[in-house]
CSV table of C-alpha atoms and ligand atoms in Angstrom, one decimal:
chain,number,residue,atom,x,y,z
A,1251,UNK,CA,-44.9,-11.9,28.4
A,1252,UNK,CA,-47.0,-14.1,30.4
A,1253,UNK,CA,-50.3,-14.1,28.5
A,1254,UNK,CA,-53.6,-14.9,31.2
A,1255,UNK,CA,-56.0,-16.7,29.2
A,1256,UNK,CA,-59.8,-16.0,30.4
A,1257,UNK,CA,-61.2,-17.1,26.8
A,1258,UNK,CA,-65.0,-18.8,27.1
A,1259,UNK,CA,-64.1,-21.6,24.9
A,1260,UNK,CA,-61.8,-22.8,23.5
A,1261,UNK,CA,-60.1,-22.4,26.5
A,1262,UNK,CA,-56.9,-22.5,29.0
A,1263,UNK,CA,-55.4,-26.0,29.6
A,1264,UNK,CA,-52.8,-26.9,31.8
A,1265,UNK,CA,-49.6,-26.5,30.0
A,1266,UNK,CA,-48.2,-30.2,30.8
A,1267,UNK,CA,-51.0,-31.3,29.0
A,1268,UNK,CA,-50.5,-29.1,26.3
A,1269,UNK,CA,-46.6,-30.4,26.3
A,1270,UNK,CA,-47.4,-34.2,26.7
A,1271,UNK,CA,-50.4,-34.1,24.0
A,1272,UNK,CA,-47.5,-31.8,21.7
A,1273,UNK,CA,-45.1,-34.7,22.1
A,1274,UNK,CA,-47.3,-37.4,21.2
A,1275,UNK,CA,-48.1,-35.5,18.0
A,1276,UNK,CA,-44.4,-36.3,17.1
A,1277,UNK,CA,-43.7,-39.5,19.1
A,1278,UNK,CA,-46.8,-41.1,20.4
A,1279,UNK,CA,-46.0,-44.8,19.4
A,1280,UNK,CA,-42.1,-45.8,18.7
A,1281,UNK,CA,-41.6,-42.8,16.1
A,1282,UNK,CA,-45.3,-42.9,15.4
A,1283,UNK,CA,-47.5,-39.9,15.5
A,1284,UNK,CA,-50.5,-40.1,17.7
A,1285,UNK,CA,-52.3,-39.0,14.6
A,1286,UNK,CA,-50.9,-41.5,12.0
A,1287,UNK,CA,-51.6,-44.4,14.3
A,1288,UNK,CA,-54.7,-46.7,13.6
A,1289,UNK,CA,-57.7,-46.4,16.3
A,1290,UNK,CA,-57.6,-49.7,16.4
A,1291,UNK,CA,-54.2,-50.0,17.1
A,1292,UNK,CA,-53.5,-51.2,20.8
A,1293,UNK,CA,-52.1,-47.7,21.8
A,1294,UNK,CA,-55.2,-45.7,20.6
A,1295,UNK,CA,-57.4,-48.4,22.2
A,1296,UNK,CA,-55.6,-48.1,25.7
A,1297,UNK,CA,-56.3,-44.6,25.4
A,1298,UNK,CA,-60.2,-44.6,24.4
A,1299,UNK,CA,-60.6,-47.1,27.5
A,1300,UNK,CA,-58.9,-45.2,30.1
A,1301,UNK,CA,-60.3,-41.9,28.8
A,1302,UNK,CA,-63.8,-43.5,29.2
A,1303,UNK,CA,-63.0,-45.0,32.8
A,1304,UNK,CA,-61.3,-42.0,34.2
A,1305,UNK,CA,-64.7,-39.6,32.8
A,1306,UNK,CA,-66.7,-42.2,34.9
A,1307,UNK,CA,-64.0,-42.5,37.8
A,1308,UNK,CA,-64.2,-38.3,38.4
A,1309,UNK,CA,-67.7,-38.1,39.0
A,1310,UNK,CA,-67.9,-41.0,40.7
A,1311,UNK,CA,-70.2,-43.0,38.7
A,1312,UNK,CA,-68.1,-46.4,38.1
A,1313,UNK,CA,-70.1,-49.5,38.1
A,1314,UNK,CA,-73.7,-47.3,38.2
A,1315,UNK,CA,-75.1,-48.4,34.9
A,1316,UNK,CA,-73.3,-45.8,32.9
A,1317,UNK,CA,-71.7,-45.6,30.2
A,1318,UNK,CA,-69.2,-42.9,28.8
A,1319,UNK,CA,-68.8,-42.2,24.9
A,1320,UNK,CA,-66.5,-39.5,23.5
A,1321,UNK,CA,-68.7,-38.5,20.2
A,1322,UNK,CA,-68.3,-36.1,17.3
A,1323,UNK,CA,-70.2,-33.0,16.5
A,1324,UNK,CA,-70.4,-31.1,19.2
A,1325,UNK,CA,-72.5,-30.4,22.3
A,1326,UNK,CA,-74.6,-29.1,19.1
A,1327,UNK,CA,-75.6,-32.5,17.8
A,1328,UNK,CA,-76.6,-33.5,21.2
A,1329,UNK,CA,-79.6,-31.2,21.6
A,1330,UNK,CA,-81.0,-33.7,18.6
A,1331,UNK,CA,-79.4,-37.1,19.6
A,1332,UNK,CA,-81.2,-36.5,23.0
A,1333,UNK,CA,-84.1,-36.0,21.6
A,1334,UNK,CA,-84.2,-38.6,18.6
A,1335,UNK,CA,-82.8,-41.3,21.4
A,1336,UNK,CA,-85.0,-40.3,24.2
A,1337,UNK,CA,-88.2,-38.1,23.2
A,1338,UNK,CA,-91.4,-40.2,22.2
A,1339,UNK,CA,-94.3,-37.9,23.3
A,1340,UNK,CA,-93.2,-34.6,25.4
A,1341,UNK,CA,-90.4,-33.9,27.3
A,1342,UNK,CA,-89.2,-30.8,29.5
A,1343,UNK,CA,-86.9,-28.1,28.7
A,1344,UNK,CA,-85.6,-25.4,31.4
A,1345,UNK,CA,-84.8,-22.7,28.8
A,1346,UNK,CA,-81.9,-20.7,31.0
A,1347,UNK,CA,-80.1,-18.9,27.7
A,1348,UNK,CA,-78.6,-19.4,24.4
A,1349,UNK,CA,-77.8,-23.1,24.2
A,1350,UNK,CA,-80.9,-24.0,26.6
A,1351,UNK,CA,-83.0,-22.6,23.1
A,1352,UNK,CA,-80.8,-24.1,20.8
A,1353,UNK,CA,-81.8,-27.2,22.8
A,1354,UNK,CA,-85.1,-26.6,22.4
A,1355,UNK,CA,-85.4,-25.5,18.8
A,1356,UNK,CA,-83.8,-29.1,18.0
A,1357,UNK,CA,-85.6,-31.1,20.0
A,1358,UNK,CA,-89.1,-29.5,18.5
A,1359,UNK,CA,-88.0,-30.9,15.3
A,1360,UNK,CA,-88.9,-34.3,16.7
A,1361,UNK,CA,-92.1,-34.2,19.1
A,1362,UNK,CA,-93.4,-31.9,21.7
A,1363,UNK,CA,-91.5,-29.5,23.8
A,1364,UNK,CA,-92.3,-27.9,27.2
A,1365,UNK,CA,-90.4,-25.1,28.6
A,1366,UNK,CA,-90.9,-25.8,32.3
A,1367,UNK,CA,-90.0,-22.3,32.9
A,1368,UNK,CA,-87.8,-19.6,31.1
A,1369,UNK,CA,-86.4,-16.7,32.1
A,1370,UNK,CA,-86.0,-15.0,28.9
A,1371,UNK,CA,-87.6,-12.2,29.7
A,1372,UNK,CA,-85.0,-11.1,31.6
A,1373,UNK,CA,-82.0,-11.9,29.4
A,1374,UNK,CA,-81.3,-15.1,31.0
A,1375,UNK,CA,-79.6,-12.8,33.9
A,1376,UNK,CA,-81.4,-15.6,36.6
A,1377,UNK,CA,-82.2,-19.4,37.0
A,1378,UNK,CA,-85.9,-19.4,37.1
A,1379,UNK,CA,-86.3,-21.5,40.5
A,1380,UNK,CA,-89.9,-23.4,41.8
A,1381,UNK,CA,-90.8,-24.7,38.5
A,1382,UNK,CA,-92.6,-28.3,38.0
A,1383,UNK,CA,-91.8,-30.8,35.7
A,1384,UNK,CA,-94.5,-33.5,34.8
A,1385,UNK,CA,-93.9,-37.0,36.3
A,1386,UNK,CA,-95.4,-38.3,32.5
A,1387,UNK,CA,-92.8,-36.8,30.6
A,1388,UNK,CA,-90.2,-38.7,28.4
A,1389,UNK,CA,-87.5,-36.5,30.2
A,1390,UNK,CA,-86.3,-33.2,31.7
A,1391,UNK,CA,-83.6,-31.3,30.1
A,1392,UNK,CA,-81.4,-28.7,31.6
A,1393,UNK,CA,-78.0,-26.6,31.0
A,1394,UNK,CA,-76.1,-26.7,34.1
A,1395,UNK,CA,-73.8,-23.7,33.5
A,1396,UNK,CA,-74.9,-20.9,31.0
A,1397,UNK,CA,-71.8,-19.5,29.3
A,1398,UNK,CA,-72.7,-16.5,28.3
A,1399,UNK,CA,-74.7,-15.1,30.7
A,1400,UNK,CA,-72.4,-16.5,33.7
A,1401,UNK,CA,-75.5,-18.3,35.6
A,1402,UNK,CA,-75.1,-21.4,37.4
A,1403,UNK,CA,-77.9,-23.9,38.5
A,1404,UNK,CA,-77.1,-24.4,41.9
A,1405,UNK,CA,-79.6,-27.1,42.4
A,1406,UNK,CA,-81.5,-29.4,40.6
A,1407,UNK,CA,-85.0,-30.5,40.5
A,1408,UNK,CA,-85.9,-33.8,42.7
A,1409,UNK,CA,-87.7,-35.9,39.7
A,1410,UNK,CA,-89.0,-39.1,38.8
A,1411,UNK,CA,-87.9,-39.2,35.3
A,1412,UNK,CA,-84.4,-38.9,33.1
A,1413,UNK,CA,-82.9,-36.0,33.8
A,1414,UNK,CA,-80.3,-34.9,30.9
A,1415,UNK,CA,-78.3,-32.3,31.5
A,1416,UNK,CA,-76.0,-30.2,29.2
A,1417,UNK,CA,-72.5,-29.7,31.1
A,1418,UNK,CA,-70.4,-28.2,28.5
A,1419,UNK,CA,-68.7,-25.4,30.4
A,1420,UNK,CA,-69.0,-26.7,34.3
A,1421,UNK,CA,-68.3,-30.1,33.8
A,1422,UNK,CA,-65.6,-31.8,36.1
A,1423,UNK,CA,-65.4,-28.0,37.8
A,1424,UNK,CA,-67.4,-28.5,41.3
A,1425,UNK,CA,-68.6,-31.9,43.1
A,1426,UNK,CA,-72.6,-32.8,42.4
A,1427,UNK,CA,-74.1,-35.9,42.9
A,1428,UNK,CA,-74.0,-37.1,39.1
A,1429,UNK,CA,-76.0,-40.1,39.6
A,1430,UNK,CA,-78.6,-37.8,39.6
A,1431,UNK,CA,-78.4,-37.5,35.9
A,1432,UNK,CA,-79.5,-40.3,33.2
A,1433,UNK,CA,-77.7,-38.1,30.6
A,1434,UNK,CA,-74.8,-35.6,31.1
A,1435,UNK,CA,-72.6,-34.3,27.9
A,1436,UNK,CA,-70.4,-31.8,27.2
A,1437,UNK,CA,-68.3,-30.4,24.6
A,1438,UNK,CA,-64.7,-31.0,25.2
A,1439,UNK,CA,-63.4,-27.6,24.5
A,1440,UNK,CA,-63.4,-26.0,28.2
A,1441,UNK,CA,-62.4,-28.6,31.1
A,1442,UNK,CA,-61.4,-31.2,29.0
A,1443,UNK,CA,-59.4,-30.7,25.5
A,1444,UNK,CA,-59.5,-29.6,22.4
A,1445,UNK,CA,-62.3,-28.9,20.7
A,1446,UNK,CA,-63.1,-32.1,18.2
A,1447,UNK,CA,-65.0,-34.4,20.9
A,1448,UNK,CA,-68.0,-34.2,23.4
A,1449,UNK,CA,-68.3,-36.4,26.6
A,1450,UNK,CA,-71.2,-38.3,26.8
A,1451,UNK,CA,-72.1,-40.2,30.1
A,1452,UNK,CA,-75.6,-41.9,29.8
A,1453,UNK,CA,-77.3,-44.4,31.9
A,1454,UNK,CA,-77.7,-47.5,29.3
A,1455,UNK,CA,-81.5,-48.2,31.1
A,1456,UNK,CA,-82.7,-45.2,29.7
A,1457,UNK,CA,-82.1,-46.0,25.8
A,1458,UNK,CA,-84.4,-48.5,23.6
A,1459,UNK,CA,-87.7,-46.5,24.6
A,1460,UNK,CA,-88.9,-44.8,21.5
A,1461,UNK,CA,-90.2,-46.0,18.7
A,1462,UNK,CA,-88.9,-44.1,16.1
A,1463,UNK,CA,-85.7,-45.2,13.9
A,1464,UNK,CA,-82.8,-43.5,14.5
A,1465,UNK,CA,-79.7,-43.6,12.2
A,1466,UNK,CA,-76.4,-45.4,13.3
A,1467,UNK,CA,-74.2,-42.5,14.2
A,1468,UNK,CA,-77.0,-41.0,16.1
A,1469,UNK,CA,-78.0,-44.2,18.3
A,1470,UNK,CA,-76.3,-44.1,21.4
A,1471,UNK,CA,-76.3,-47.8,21.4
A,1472,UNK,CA,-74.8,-47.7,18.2
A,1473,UNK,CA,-71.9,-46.1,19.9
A,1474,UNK,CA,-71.8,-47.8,23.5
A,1475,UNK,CA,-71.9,-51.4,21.2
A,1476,UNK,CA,-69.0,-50.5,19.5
A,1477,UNK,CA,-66.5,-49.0,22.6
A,1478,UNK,CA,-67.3,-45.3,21.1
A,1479,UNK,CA,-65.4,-46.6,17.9
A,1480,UNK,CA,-68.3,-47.1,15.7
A,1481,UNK,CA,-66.5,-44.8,13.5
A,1482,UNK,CA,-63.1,-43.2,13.1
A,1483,UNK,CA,-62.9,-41.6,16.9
A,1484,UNK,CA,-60.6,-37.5,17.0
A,1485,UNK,CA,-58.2,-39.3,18.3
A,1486,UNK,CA,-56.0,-36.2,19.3
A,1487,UNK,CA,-58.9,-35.0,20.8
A,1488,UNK,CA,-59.9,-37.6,22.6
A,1489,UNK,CA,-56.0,-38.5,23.9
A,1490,UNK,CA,-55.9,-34.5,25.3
A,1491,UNK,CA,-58.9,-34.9,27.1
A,1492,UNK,CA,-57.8,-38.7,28.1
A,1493,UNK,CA,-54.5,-36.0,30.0
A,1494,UNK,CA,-56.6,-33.3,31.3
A,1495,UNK,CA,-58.7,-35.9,32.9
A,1496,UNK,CA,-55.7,-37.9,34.3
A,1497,UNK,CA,-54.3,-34.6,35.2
A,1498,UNK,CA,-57.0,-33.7,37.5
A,1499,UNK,CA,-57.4,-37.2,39.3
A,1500,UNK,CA,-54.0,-36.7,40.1
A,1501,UNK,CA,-54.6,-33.1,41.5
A,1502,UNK,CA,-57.1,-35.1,43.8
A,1503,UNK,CA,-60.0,-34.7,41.7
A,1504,UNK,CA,-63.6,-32.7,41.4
A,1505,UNK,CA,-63.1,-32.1,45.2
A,1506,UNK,CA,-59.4,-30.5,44.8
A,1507,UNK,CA,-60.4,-27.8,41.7
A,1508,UNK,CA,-63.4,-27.2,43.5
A,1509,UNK,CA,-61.8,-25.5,46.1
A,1510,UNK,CA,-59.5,-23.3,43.7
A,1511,UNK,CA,-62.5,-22.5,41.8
A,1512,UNK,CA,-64.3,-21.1,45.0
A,1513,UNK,CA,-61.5,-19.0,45.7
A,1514,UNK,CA,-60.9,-17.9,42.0
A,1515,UNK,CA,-64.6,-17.6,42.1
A,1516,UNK,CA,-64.9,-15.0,45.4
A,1517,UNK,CA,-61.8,-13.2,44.3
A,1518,UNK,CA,-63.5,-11.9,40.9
A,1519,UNK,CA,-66.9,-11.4,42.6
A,1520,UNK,CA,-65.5,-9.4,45.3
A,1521,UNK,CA,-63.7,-6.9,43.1
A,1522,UNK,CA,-67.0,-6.9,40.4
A,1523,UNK,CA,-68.6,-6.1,43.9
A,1524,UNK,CA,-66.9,-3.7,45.5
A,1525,UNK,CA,-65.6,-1.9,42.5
A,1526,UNK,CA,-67.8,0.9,42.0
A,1527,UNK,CA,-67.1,1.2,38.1
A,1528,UNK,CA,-68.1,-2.2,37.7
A,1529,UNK,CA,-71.3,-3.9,37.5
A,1530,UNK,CA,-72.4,-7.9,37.9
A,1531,UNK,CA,-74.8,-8.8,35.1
A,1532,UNK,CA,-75.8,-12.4,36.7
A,1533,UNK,CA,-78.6,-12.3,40.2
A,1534,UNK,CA,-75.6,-12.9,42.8
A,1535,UNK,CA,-77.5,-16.3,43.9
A,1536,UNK,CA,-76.9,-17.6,40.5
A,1537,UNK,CA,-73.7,-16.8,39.8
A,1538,UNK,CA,-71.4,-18.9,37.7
A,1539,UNK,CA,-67.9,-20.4,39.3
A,1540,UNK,CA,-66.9,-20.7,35.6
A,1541,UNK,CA,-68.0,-17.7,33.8
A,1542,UNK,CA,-68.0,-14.3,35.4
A,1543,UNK,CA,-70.0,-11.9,33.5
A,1544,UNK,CA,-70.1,-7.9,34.2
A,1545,UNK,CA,-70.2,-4.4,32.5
A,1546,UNK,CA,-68.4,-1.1,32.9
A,1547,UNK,CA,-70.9,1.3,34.8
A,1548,UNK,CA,-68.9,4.2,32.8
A,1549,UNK,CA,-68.5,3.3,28.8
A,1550,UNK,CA,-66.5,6.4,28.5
A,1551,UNK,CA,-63.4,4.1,30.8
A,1552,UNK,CA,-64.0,1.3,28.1
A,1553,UNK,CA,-61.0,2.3,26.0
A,1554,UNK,CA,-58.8,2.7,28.9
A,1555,UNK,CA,-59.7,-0.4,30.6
A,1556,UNK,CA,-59.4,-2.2,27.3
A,1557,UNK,CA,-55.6,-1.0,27.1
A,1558,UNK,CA,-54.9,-2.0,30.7
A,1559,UNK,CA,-56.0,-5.7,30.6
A,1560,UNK,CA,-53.9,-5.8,26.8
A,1561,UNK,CA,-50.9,-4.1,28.9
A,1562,UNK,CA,-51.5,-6.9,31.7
A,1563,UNK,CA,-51.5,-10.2,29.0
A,1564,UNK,CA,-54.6,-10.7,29.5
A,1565,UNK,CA,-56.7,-12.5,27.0
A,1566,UNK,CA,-60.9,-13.5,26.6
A,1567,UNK,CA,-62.7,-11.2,28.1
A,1568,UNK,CA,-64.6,-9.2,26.0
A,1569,UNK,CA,-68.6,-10.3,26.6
A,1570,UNK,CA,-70.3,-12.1,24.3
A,1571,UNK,CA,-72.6,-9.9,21.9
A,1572,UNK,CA,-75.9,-10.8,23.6
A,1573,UNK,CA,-74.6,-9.5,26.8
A,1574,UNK,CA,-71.8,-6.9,26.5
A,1575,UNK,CA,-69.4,-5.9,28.5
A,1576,UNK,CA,-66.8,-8.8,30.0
A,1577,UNK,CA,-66.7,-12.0,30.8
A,1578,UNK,CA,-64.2,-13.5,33.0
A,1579,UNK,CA,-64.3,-17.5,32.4
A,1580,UNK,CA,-62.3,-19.2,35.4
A,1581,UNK,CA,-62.2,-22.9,34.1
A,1582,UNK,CA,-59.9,-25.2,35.7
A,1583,UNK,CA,-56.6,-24.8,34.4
A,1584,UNK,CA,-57.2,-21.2,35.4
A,1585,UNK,CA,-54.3,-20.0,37.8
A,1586,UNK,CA,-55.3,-17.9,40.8
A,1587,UNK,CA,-52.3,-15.7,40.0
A,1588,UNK,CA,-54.3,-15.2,36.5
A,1589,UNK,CA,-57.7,-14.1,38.3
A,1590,UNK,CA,-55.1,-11.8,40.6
A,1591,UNK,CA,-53.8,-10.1,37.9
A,1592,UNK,CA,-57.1,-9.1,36.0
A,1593,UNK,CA,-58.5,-8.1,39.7
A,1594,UNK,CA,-55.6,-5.5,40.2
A,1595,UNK,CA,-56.1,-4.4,37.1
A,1596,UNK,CA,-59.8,-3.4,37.6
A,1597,UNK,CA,-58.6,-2.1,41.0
A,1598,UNK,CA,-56.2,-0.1,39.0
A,1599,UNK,CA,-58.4,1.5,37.1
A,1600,UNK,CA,-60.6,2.4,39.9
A,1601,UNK,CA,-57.4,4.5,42.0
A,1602,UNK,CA,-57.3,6.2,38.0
A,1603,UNK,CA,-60.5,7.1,37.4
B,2391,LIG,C1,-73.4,-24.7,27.6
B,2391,LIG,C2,-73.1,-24.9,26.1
B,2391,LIG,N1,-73.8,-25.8,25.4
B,2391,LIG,C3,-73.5,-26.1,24.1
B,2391,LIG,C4,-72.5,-25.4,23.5
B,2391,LIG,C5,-72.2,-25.7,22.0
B,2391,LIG,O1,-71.1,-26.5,22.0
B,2391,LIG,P1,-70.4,-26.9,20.6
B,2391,LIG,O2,-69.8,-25.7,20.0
B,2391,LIG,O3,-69.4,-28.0,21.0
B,2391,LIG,O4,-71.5,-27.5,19.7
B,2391,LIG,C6,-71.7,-24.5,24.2
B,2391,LIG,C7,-70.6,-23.7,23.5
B,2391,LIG,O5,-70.0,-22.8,24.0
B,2391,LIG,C8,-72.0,-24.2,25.5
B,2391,LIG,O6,-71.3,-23.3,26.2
C-alpha cells in the first residue's frame, strides 16, 4: 500500500535520497561503509564541504560573510548557544509557541530576556504583528514557522541589530531574503535529513562580542575554526542532508518547491475551508505552508475519520497534544498526489456524514 507520510518531524524525504544515503551505508567508499569511514578521510571531507556550500548556495548567501556549520544537539542546544555566543545584556524574544518559550526559558539562564510581544494568550493561534524591538539590544530572536500550531511569519521585522531566527520546520521551503538574518538554524529532521544534525548559518561579524567564556563545543568559532569538525561530525546525518540539499538545487531550488508548496498549501486550505465538518485552528493570515493545523467541528466523526485516513495510507496527522485535532505537515518531499489523497478523504467523509 502506498503509505502518505504527513508526520511533523521526523519527516517524508524524497525516496532517491532515502536509496542513495541506504547504499552508502553499505558501499560509500570502495566496500566501505559511509559509517566506518574516518571524518577525516577525503570522502567524508568532500562531503562536509559541499554540504556546507550547497546550505549557503540555496539561500543564496555565498560569499556574504557567512558561515554554515552542521552541529550536534539539536535545534534544542541552540536556544543556549545563541544566547551564551551572542547575549551580553538583553536581547529580544518574539514568543510565537512551544519552541519560541523553550527559546526563551534557555536564554534567561544567561542575562535578560524581552518578549517583544507574545501571543500566548491565545494559544499561539496568531503571529502577534506591530511589535518593536529596541535598537540597544544584543539581538532579536524569532521562530519562523511554529510547528505545532501551523503559524507562519510572513514578514519580518526591519531592524538594526542581529536578527536570529529559528527555521527548523520552514527552512529551504519558500524564498526569503536570508541575508536578512545574522543567525538562521534548524534541526535537520524536516527539509533536510535525518535527525542527528542542525544547520547553522551565522554571519561570522556577529560572534566575539560578549564577554563571557563559553566552552569549546558551544563557541561557534570553535566550530567555524575547525570546518564544523571540531569533534566527531553524524556523518550519516550530515551526508543525507548533504542529498536532500543537492536534490533540491537540482529540482531548481527554493524557487521550484516554493511553487509546489503553494499549491500543496491552497489545496489543504481550501478543503479545511470549505469543509463544513472541519475547522482551521491557525488566523488564515498566518497560516503555515508547512504545517496545516485543524479540528473536527463534530468529535462524534473522530473515529470514523480516523479509520478513513488509516484505510487511505495515510500517516502523521494526529495534532500535537497542546492543540488537538490534526495536523497536516506538507514539507518538501511531500507529493501533491499525497495532499490529494488526504483532501478526498475529508471530502469523503463530508458526502458520509
Ligand atoms: C520550530 C522548532 N524549533 C525547535 C525544535 C526542536 O528541535 P530538536 O528536537 O532538533 O531539538 C523543533 C522540533 O520540532 C521545532 O519544530
Amino acid at each position: 500500500m502506498k503509505r502518505h507520510n504527513f508526520s511533523a518531524g521526523p519527516c517524508v524525504l524524497p525516496k532517491q535520497v532515502i536509496m542513495k544515503a541506504s547504499e552508502a551505508l553499505l558501499d560509500f567508499d570502495n566496500g566501505l561503509s559511509l559509517i566506518e569511514i574516518s571524518h577525516r578521510s577525503k570522502p567524508f571531507v568532500d562531503v562536509m564541504e559541499k554540504a556546507r556550500a550547497l546550505a549557503l548556495e540555496l539561500l543564496g548567501l555565498e560569499g556574504k560573510g557567512y558561515k554554515a556549520l552542521f552541529l550536534q544537539g539539536g535545534a534544542s542546544t541552540q536556544f543556549l548557544m545563541v544566547a551564551l555566543n551572542l547575549l551580553e545584556k538583553r536581547a529580544g524574544y518574539l514568543n510565537t509557541g512551544t519552541w519560541s518559550a523553550k527559546a526563551i526559558k534557555e536564554a534567561k539562564i544567561y542575562d535578560d530576556i524581552y518578549e517583544v510581544a507574545s501571543s500566548k494568550n491565545a494559544n499561539y493561534n496568531y503571529i502577534p504583528k506591530g511589535f518593536d524591538v529596541p535598537s540597544d539590544y544584543d539581538y532579536f530572536h524569532c521562530t519562523s514557522n511554529n510547528t505545532i500550531f501551523g503559524t507562519q511569519m510572513k514578514s519580518f521585522p526591519k531592524i538594526d541589530i542581529p536578527m536570529v531566527c529559528d527555521m527548523s520546520s520552514d527552512i529551504f521551503s519558500r524564498t526569503l531574503d536570508f541575508s536578512q538574518f545574522d543567525l538562521i538554524y534548524a534541526g535537520a529532521q524536516k527539509n533536510m535529513g535525518p535527525a542527528g544534525t542542525t544547520l547553522v548559518v551565522i554571519k561570522e561579524d556577529i560572534l566575539g562580542k560578549v564577554s563571557r567564556k563559553i566552552p569549546s563545543m558551544m563557541d561557534y568559532k570553535v566550530h567555524i575554526d575547525k570546518g564544523s569538525m571540531f569533534n566527531t561530525p553524524p556523518v550519516f546525518a550530515v551526508y543525507t542532508s548533504m542529498l536532500t540539499m543537492q536534490w533540491l538545487k537540482d529540482l531548481g531550488g527554493i524557487k521550484a518547491i516554493e511553487a509546489e508548496n503553494e499549491k500543496k498549501a491552497t489545496l489543504m486550505y481550501s478543503e479545511i475551508d470549505l469543509n463544513p465538518l472541519f475547522k482551521g485552528f491557525a488566523a488564515k493570515e498566518d497560516r503555515s505552508i508547512m504545517n496545516a493545523t485543524f479540528t473536527l467541528e463534530n468529535e462524534n466523526l473522530k473515529e470514523t475519520f480516523d479509520a478513513m485516513v488509516q484505510e487511505a495510507g495515510i500517516n502523521g496527522i494526529n495534532g500535537h497534544r497542546s492543540v488537538g485535532g490534526y495536523r497536516a505537515s506538507m514539507y518538501n518531499a511531500l507529493s501533491l498526489d499525497s495532499v490529494k489523497v488526504l483532501v478526498e478523504v475529508m471530502s469523503e467523509l463530508e458526502s458520509k456524514a
